[in-house]
PDB file of C-alpha atoms and ligand atoms in Angstrom:
ATOM      1  CA  UNK A 212       8.822 -18.362  23.906  1.00 96.00           C
ATOM      2  CA  UNK A 213       7.977 -21.907  22.924  1.00 97.00           C
ATOM      3  CA  UNK A 214       6.830 -22.572  19.369  1.00 97.00           C
ATOM      4  CA  UNK A 215       5.409 -25.895  18.219  1.00 98.00           C
ATOM      5  CA  UNK A 216       4.811 -26.548  14.535  1.00 98.00           C
ATOM      6  CA  UNK A 217       2.660 -29.412  13.248  1.00 98.00           C
ATOM      7  CA  UNK A 218       3.147 -30.221   9.563  1.00 98.00           C
ATOM      8  CA  UNK A 219       3.439 -33.117   7.106  1.00 98.00           C
ATOM      9  CA  UNK A 220       6.698 -31.535   5.889  1.00 98.00           C
ATOM     10  CA  UNK A 221       8.857 -31.165   9.041  1.00 97.00           C
ATOM     11  CA  UNK A 222      12.016 -30.903   6.949  1.00 96.00           C
ATOM     12  CA  UNK A 223      10.641 -27.622   5.648  1.00 95.00           C
ATOM     13  CA  UNK A 224      11.554 -25.953   8.923  1.00 96.00           C
ATOM     14  CA  UNK A 225      15.248 -26.888   8.960  1.00 93.00           C
ATOM     15  CA  UNK A 226      15.810 -23.257   7.994  1.00 91.00           C
ATOM     16  CA  UNK A 227      14.950 -22.408  11.616  1.00 90.00           C
ATOM     17  CA  UNK A 228      18.396 -23.736  12.552  1.00 86.00           C
ATOM     18  CA  UNK A 229      20.182 -20.835  10.849  1.00 86.00           C
ATOM     19  CA  UNK A 230      20.565 -17.069  11.223  1.00 86.00           C
ATOM     20  CA  UNK A 231      19.029 -15.049  14.042  1.00 82.00           C
ATOM     21  CA  UNK A 232      16.307 -17.541  14.860  1.00 86.00           C
ATOM     22  CA  UNK A 233      18.846 -20.358  14.940  1.00 88.00           C
ATOM     23  CA  UNK A 234      21.007 -18.398  17.371  1.00 89.00           C
ATOM     24  CA  UNK A 235      17.937 -17.557  19.461  1.00 89.00           C
ATOM     25  CA  UNK A 236      17.250 -21.278  19.757  1.00 89.00           C
ATOM     26  CA  UNK A 237      20.834 -21.953  20.864  1.00 90.00           C
ATOM     27  CA  UNK A 238      20.589 -19.062  23.345  1.00 91.00           C
ATOM     28  CA  UNK A 239      17.344 -20.467  24.750  1.00 93.00           C
ATOM     29  CA  UNK A 240      15.284 -17.424  23.739  1.00 93.00           C
ATOM     30  CA  UNK A 241      13.162 -19.476  21.357  1.00 95.00           C
ATOM     31  CA  UNK A 242      12.253 -23.112  22.029  1.00 96.00           C
ATOM     32  CA  UNK A 243      11.080 -24.460  18.677  1.00 96.00           C
ATOM     33  CA  UNK A 244       9.757 -27.983  18.154  1.00 97.00           C
ATOM     34  CA  UNK A 245       8.630 -29.369  14.790  1.00 97.00           C
ATOM     35  CA  UNK A 246       6.249 -32.326  14.681  1.00 98.00           C
ATOM     36  CA  UNK A 247       5.264 -34.619  11.801  1.00 98.00           C
ATOM     37  CA  UNK A 248       1.473 -34.922  11.739  1.00 98.00           C
ATOM     38  CA  UNK A 249       1.852 -38.449  10.404  1.00 98.00           C
ATOM     39  CA  UNK A 250       3.264 -39.465  13.805  1.00 98.00           C
ATOM     40  CA  UNK A 251      -0.356 -39.434  14.988  1.00 98.00           C
ATOM     41  CA  UNK A 252      -1.757 -41.661  12.259  1.00 98.00           C
ATOM     42  CA  UNK A 253      -2.550 -45.298  12.948  1.00 97.00           C
ATOM     43  CA  UNK A 254      -2.863 -46.897   9.524  1.00 97.00           C
ATOM     44  CA  UNK A 255      -0.148 -48.516   7.432  1.00 97.00           C
ATOM     45  CA  UNK A 256      -0.244 -45.694   4.887  1.00 98.00           C
ATOM     46  CA  UNK A 257      -0.105 -42.987   7.561  1.00 98.00           C
ATOM     47  CA  UNK A 258      -3.155 -41.356   5.993  1.00 98.00           C
ATOM     48  CA  UNK A 259      -3.868 -37.707   6.843  1.00 98.00           C
ATOM     49  CA  UNK A 260      -6.493 -36.784   4.257  1.00 98.00           C
ATOM     50  CA  UNK A 261      -9.745 -37.926   2.705  1.00 98.00           C
ATOM     51  CA  UNK A 262     -12.346 -36.771   0.164  1.00 98.00           C
ATOM     52  CA  UNK A 263     -14.482 -33.722   1.040  1.00 98.00           C
ATOM     53  CA  UNK A 264     -18.098 -34.126   2.150  1.00 98.00           C
ATOM     54  CA  UNK A 265     -20.331 -32.352  -0.343  1.00 97.00           C
ATOM     55  CA  UNK A 266     -17.978 -33.186  -3.187  1.00 97.00           C
ATOM     56  CA  UNK A 267     -15.487 -30.901  -4.881  1.00 96.00           C
ATOM     57  CA  UNK A 268     -11.911 -31.151  -5.977  1.00 95.00           C
ATOM     58  CA  UNK A 269      -9.014 -32.033  -3.753  1.00 96.00           C
ATOM     59  CA  UNK A 270      -8.737 -33.640  -0.357  1.00 98.00           C
ATOM     60  CA  UNK A 271      -9.379 -32.463   3.211  1.00 98.00           C
ATOM     61  CA  UNK A 272      -7.131 -33.215   6.172  1.00 98.00           C
ATOM     62  CA  UNK A 273      -8.722 -35.711   8.564  1.00 98.00           C
ATOM     63  CA  UNK A 274      -9.650 -34.396  12.031  1.00 98.00           C
ATOM     64  CA  UNK A 275      -8.408 -37.233  14.239  1.00 98.00           C
ATOM     65  CA  UNK A 276      -4.667 -37.016  13.509  1.00 98.00           C
ATOM     66  CA  UNK A 277      -4.895 -33.288  14.136  1.00 98.00           C
ATOM     67  CA  UNK A 278      -6.769 -33.743  17.405  1.00 98.00           C
ATOM     68  CA  UNK A 279      -4.182 -36.266  18.573  1.00 98.00           C
ATOM     69  CA  UNK A 280      -1.294 -34.011  17.545  1.00 98.00           C
ATOM     70  CA  UNK A 281      -2.744 -30.873  19.100  1.00 98.00           C
ATOM     71  CA  UNK A 282      -3.632 -32.739  22.293  1.00 98.00           C
ATOM     72  CA  UNK A 283       0.048 -33.681  22.545  1.00 98.00           C
ATOM     73  CA  UNK A 284       1.409 -30.145  22.068  1.00 98.00           C
ATOM     74  CA  UNK A 285      -1.204 -27.771  23.504  1.00 98.00           C
ATOM     75  CA  UNK A 286      -0.736 -26.835  27.126  1.00 98.00           C
ATOM     76  CA  UNK A 287      -3.308 -28.206  29.558  1.00 97.00           C
ATOM     77  CA  UNK A 288      -3.889 -24.780  31.150  1.00 97.00           C
ATOM     78  CA  UNK A 289      -5.331 -23.242  27.995  1.00 97.00           C
ATOM     79  CA  UNK A 290      -2.464 -20.746  27.685  1.00 97.00           C
ATOM     80  CA  UNK A 291      -1.426 -21.838  24.188  1.00 98.00           C
ATOM     81  CA  UNK A 292      -2.321 -19.877  21.084  1.00 98.00           C
ATOM     82  CA  UNK A 293      -3.085 -21.998  18.033  1.00 98.00           C
ATOM     83  CA  UNK A 294      -2.140 -20.141  14.864  1.00 98.00           C
ATOM     84  CA  UNK A 295      -3.696 -21.401  11.644  1.00 98.00           C
ATOM     85  CA  UNK A 296      -2.119 -19.895   8.510  1.00 98.00           C
ATOM     86  CA  UNK A 297      -4.903 -19.682   5.911  1.00 98.00           C
ATOM     87  CA  UNK A 298      -5.933 -17.344   3.079  1.00 97.00           C
ATOM     88  CA  UNK A 299      -9.296 -17.208   4.864  1.00 97.00           C
ATOM     89  CA  UNK A 300      -7.746 -15.635   7.956  1.00 97.00           C
ATOM     90  CA  UNK A 301      -7.334 -12.102   9.288  1.00 98.00           C
ATOM     91  CA  UNK A 302      -4.441 -10.226   7.677  1.00 97.00           C
ATOM     92  CA  UNK A 303      -1.198 -10.887   9.556  1.00 98.00           C
ATOM     93  CA  UNK A 304       0.312  -7.491  10.403  1.00 96.00           C
ATOM     94  CA  UNK A 305       3.196  -6.065  12.390  1.00 95.00           C
ATOM     95  CA  UNK A 306       0.715  -5.145  15.110  1.00 95.00           C
ATOM     96  CA  UNK A 307      -0.391  -8.780  15.357  1.00 97.00           C
ATOM     97  CA  UNK A 308       3.246  -9.900  15.383  1.00 97.00           C
ATOM     98  CA  UNK A 309       3.928  -7.488  18.247  1.00 96.00           C
ATOM     99  CA  UNK A 310       0.867  -8.672  20.118  1.00 97.00           C
ATOM    100  CA  UNK A 311       1.782 -12.347  19.761  1.00 97.00           C
ATOM    101  CA  UNK A 312       5.385 -11.650  20.824  1.00 97.00           C
ATOM    102  CA  UNK A 313       4.299  -9.659  23.865  1.00 96.00           C
ATOM    103  CA  UNK A 314       1.218 -11.508  25.041  1.00 96.00           C
ATOM    104  CA  UNK A 315       1.852 -15.189  24.400  1.00 95.00           C
ATOM    105  CA  UNK A 316       4.650 -17.533  25.409  1.00 95.00           C
ATOM    106  CA  UNK A 317       3.403 -20.613  23.570  1.00 98.00           C
ATOM    107  CA  UNK A 318       2.464 -20.592  19.902  1.00 98.00           C
ATOM    108  CA  UNK A 319       1.328 -23.713  18.056  1.00 98.00           C
ATOM    109  CA  UNK A 320       1.244 -23.497  14.253  1.00 98.00           C
ATOM    110  CA  UNK A 321      -1.099 -25.876  12.427  1.00 98.00           C
ATOM    111  CA  UNK A 322       0.151 -26.099   8.843  1.00 98.00           C
ATOM    112  CA  UNK A 323      -2.633 -27.370   6.612  1.00 98.00           C
ATOM    113  CA  UNK A 324      -2.187 -28.870   3.176  1.00 95.00           C
ATOM    114  CA  UNK A 325      -4.525 -30.015   0.379  1.00 91.00           C
ATOM    115  CA  UNK A 326      -7.851 -28.118   0.640  1.00 94.00           C
ATOM    116  CA  UNK A 327      -7.327 -27.497   4.325  1.00 96.00           C
ATOM    117  CA  UNK A 328      -8.087 -29.064   7.685  1.00 98.00           C
ATOM    118  CA  UNK A 329     -11.535 -30.396   8.719  1.00 98.00           C
ATOM    119  CA  UNK A 330     -13.232 -27.322  10.244  1.00 98.00           C
ATOM    120  CA  UNK A 331     -14.296 -29.271  13.325  1.00 98.00           C
ATOM    121  CA  UNK A 332     -10.672 -29.386  14.486  1.00 98.00           C
ATOM    122  CA  UNK A 333     -10.756 -25.664  15.247  1.00 98.00           C
ATOM    123  CA  UNK A 334     -14.161 -25.892  16.919  1.00 98.00           C
ATOM    124  CA  UNK A 335     -12.727 -28.638  19.105  1.00 98.00           C
ATOM    125  CA  UNK A 336      -9.464 -26.752  19.766  1.00 98.00           C
ATOM    126  CA  UNK A 337     -11.280 -23.522  20.716  1.00 98.00           C
ATOM    127  CA  UNK A 338     -12.289 -25.085  24.045  1.00 96.00           C
ATOM    128  CA  UNK A 339      -8.614 -25.823  24.798  1.00 98.00           C
ATOM    129  CA  UNK A 340      -6.772 -22.694  23.602  1.00 98.00           C
ATOM    130  CA  UNK A 341      -7.045 -19.437  21.676  1.00 98.00           C
ATOM    131  CA  UNK A 342      -7.392 -20.136  17.959  1.00 98.00           C
ATOM    132  CA  UNK A 343      -6.340 -17.448  15.475  1.00 98.00           C
ATOM    133  CA  UNK A 344      -6.636 -17.876  11.725  1.00 98.00           C
ATOM    134  CA  UNK A 345      -4.153 -15.540  10.018  1.00 98.00           C
ATOM    135  CA  UNK A 346      -3.406 -14.778   6.382  1.00 98.00           C
ATOM    136  CA  UNK A 347      -0.059 -13.692   4.990  1.00 97.00           C
ATOM    137  CA  UNK A 348      -1.844 -11.958   2.127  1.00 97.00           C
ATOM    138  CA  UNK A 349      -4.611 -12.257  -0.405  1.00 97.00           C
ATOM    139  CA  UNK A 350      -3.151 -15.167  -2.325  1.00 97.00           C
ATOM    140  CA  UNK A 351      -3.129 -18.940  -1.945  1.00 97.00           C
ATOM    141  CA  UNK A 352      -0.095 -21.087  -1.148  1.00 97.00           C
ATOM    142  CA  UNK A 353       0.126 -24.859  -1.389  1.00 96.00           C
ATOM    143  CA  UNK A 354       0.100 -25.142   2.375  1.00 97.00           C
ATOM    144  CA  UNK A 355       0.586 -23.300   5.633  1.00 98.00           C
ATOM    145  CA  UNK A 356       4.341 -23.863   5.963  1.00 98.00           C
ATOM    146  CA  UNK A 357       5.599 -20.800   4.047  1.00 97.00           C
ATOM    147  CA  UNK A 358       3.141 -18.548   5.874  1.00 98.00           C
ATOM    148  CA  UNK A 359       4.030 -20.101   9.234  1.00 98.00           C
ATOM    149  CA  UNK A 360       7.721 -19.544   8.536  1.00 97.00           C
ATOM    150  CA  UNK A 361       7.106 -15.866   7.797  1.00 97.00           C
ATOM    151  CA  UNK A 362       4.955 -15.424  10.895  1.00 98.00           C
ATOM    152  CA  UNK A 363       7.489 -17.222  13.102  1.00 97.00           C
ATOM    153  CA  UNK A 364      10.249 -14.939  11.869  1.00 96.00           C
ATOM    154  CA  UNK A 365       8.129 -11.790  12.281  1.00 97.00           C
ATOM    155  CA  UNK A 366       7.148 -12.765  15.838  1.00 97.00           C
ATOM    156  CA  UNK A 367      10.410 -14.428  16.872  1.00 96.00           C
ATOM    157  CA  UNK A 368      12.544 -11.404  16.017  1.00 95.00           C
ATOM    158  CA  UNK A 369      10.452  -9.299  18.409  1.00 96.00           C
ATOM    159  CA  UNK A 370      11.178 -11.556  21.382  1.00 94.00           C
ATOM    160  CA  UNK A 371      13.558  -9.586  23.655  1.00 92.00           C
ATOM    161  CA  UNK A 372      17.180 -10.526  23.039  1.00 92.00           C
ATOM    162  CA  UNK A 373      16.680 -12.154  19.645  1.00 91.00           C
ATOM    163  CA  UNK A 374      17.714  -9.053  17.713  1.00 90.00           C
ATOM    164  CA  UNK A 375      20.996  -7.765  19.141  1.00 79.00           C
ATOM    165  CA  UNK A 376      20.162  -4.072  19.040  1.00 77.00           C
ATOM    166  CA  UNK A 377      16.513  -3.468  20.015  1.00 74.00           C
ATOM    167  CA  UNK A 378      16.848   0.036  18.548  1.00 74.00           C
ATOM    168  CA  UNK A 379      16.857  -1.561  15.102  1.00 75.00           C
ATOM    169  CA  UNK A 380      13.311  -2.769  15.707  1.00 76.00           C
ATOM    170  CA  UNK A 381      12.003   0.723  16.267  1.00 72.00           C
ATOM    171  CA  UNK A 382      12.546   2.451  12.920  1.00 69.00           C
ATOM    172  CA  UNK A 383      11.111  -0.217  10.683  1.00 77.00           C
ATOM    173  CA  UNK A 384       8.224  -0.255   8.284  1.00 79.00           C
ATOM    174  CA  UNK A 385       4.846  -0.477   9.996  1.00 82.00           C
ATOM    175  CA  UNK A 386       6.288   0.082  13.481  1.00 78.00           C
ATOM    176  CA  UNK A 387       4.803   3.585  13.640  1.00 83.00           C
ATOM    177  CA  UNK A 388       2.126   3.146  10.990  1.00 88.00           C
ATOM    178  CA  UNK A 389       4.454   4.384   8.251  1.00 94.00           C
ATOM    179  CA  UNK A 390       6.830   2.748   5.807  1.00 95.00           C
ATOM    180  CA  UNK A 391      10.505   3.055   6.645  1.00 95.00           C
ATOM    181  CA  UNK A 392      12.732   5.803   5.261  1.00 97.00           C
ATOM    182  CA  UNK A 393      15.378   4.962   2.619  1.00 97.00           C
ATOM    183  CA  UNK A 394      18.792   3.931   3.987  1.00 98.00           C
ATOM    184  CA  UNK A 395      22.298   4.613   2.648  1.00 98.00           C
ATOM    185  CA  UNK A 396      25.881   3.630   3.489  1.00 98.00           C
ATOM    186  CA  UNK A 397      29.371   4.285   2.148  1.00 98.00           C
ATOM    187  CA  UNK A 398      30.497   5.424  -0.390  1.00 98.00           C
ATOM    188  CA  UNK A 399      28.889   8.915  -0.369  1.00 98.00           C
ATOM    189  CA  UNK A 400      28.913   8.858  -4.186  1.00 98.00           C
ATOM    190  CA  UNK A 401      28.287   5.565  -5.934  1.00 98.00           C
ATOM    191  CA  UNK A 402      28.032   5.319  -9.720  1.00 98.00           C
ATOM    192  CA  UNK A 403      27.358   9.095  -9.794  1.00 98.00           C
ATOM    193  CA  UNK A 404      24.492   8.665  -7.316  1.00 98.00           C
ATOM    194  CA  UNK A 405      24.867  10.752  -4.184  1.00 98.00           C
ATOM    195  CA  UNK A 406      23.691  10.208  -0.604  1.00 98.00           C
ATOM    196  CA  UNK A 407      21.245  13.015   0.367  1.00 98.00           C
ATOM    197  CA  UNK A 408      23.306  15.908   1.812  1.00 98.00           C
ATOM    198  CA  UNK A 409      21.261  16.094   5.007  1.00 98.00           C
ATOM    199  CA  UNK A 410      22.525  12.636   6.001  1.00 98.00           C
ATOM    200  CA  UNK A 411      26.114  13.924   5.783  1.00 98.00           C
ATOM    201  CA  UNK A 412      25.335  17.076   7.783  1.00 97.00           C
ATOM    202  CA  UNK A 413      25.731  15.589  11.246  1.00 97.00           C
ATOM    203  CA  UNK A 414      22.688  17.638  12.261  1.00 98.00           C
ATOM    204  CA  UNK A 415      20.620  15.020  14.091  1.00 98.00           C
ATOM    205  CA  UNK A 416      17.401  17.041  14.267  1.00 98.00           C
ATOM    206  CA  UNK A 417      17.494  17.741  10.543  1.00 98.00           C
ATOM    207  CA  UNK A 418      18.243  14.090   9.805  1.00 98.00           C
ATOM    208  CA  UNK A 419      15.298  13.001  11.957  1.00 98.00           C
ATOM    209  CA  UNK A 420      12.983  15.484  10.265  1.00 98.00           C
ATOM    210  CA  UNK A 421      14.120  14.434   6.798  1.00 98.00           C
ATOM    211  CA  UNK A 422      13.648  10.751   7.640  1.00 98.00           C
ATOM    212  CA  UNK A 423      10.095  11.363   8.866  1.00 97.00           C
ATOM    213  CA  UNK A 424       9.306  13.347   5.721  1.00 98.00           C
ATOM    214  CA  UNK A 425      10.620  10.448   3.662  1.00 98.00           C
ATOM    215  CA  UNK A 426       8.457   8.016   5.614  1.00 97.00           C
ATOM    216  CA  UNK A 427       5.310  10.037   5.011  1.00 96.00           C
ATOM    217  CA  UNK A 428       6.132  10.598   1.327  1.00 97.00           C
ATOM    218  CA  UNK A 429       6.936   6.921   0.743  1.00 97.00           C
ATOM    219  CA  UNK A 430       3.788   5.810   2.578  1.00 97.00           C
ATOM    220  CA  UNK A 431       1.643   8.307   0.673  1.00 97.00           C
ATOM    221  CA  UNK A 432       3.141   7.053  -2.614  1.00 97.00           C
ATOM    222  CA  UNK A 433       3.202   3.291  -1.960  1.00 97.00           C
ATOM    223  CA  UNK A 434       0.593   2.617   0.750  1.00 96.00           C
ATOM    224  CA  UNK A 435      -1.843   5.560   1.052  1.00 96.00           C
ATOM    225  CA  UNK A 436      -4.217   3.132   2.747  1.00 95.00           C
ATOM    226  CA  UNK A 437      -1.966   3.189   5.821  1.00 93.00           C
ATOM    227  CA  UNK A 438      -2.326   6.942   6.290  1.00 92.00           C
ATOM    228  CA  UNK A 439      -5.039   8.237   8.626  1.00 84.00           C
ATOM    229  CA  UNK A 440      -7.966   9.756   6.743  1.00 78.00           C
ATOM    230  CA  UNK A 441      -7.073  13.229   8.023  1.00 69.00           C
ATOM    231  CA  UNK A 442      -3.599  13.010   6.467  1.00 62.00           C
ATOM    232  CA  UNK A 443      -3.396  14.626   3.063  1.00 52.00           C
ATOM    233  CA  UNK A 444      -2.932  11.676   0.730  1.00 42.00           C
TER     234      UNK A 444
HETATM  235  N1  LIG B 779      -2.314 -16.503   2.313  1.00 61.32           N
HETATM  236  C1  LIG B 779      -1.947 -17.335   3.307  1.00 61.32           C
HETATM  237  O1  LIG B 779      -1.590 -16.969   4.431  1.00 61.32           O
HETATM  238  C2  LIG B 779      -1.988 -18.790   3.013  1.00 61.32           C
HETATM  239  C3  LIG B 779      -1.756 -19.821   3.906  1.00 61.32           C
HETATM  240  C4  LIG B 779      -1.924 -20.978   3.171  1.00 61.32           C
HETATM  241  N2  LIG B 779      -2.215 -20.629   1.913  1.00 61.32           N
HETATM  242  O2  LIG B 779      -2.257 -19.280   1.797  1.00 61.32           O
END
């Protein structure tokens, strides 16, 4: 999978050189390129923003640098997906992460700052690629970079080969519509707190049943909204 990121803070994404995603880049599983939006400005001050039409506080990102930048990174065949992290987007979920990891091989992240990017950029881009506006949650960040980083990690880790043991991707929160069960490791007793006996029983069927019960109980307690209506909440 190729990932292009357009931002005015390219240094923000140096973290993509470490850990699993960093190794995936070295292994050629992820091909990540970070671009400075200001590379596509033409004035001495490398201006990327201006005052909003209609008035209001803050500044809006100018359309032309974005159009130049996206023209340089979007594929000509329309196969790119432009991801716009924004609080005004659809909620980013594990299902969306799975879909992006499985169905796209080129993601372009447009990281806005200030009050956002001139809306015409996305109208223009929609004739050249799929445009998806996605929100990390119902809160506002100072820009799209933190959200893009989270989305890149959530999608990148699902690309085959990035996570060493694919089994570890299966029993995770939201993979089956439930929150994950609690996990334990040695010692069996720690500060007078014991690991549940069933996990020491070696009885795989009982362990599996207990873990599912824990998932349902935790989901009912913490995220009842995730449970189907016909499940007793
Ligand atoms: N909630 C979000 O995804 C977001 C992106 C930029 N600011 O907030």
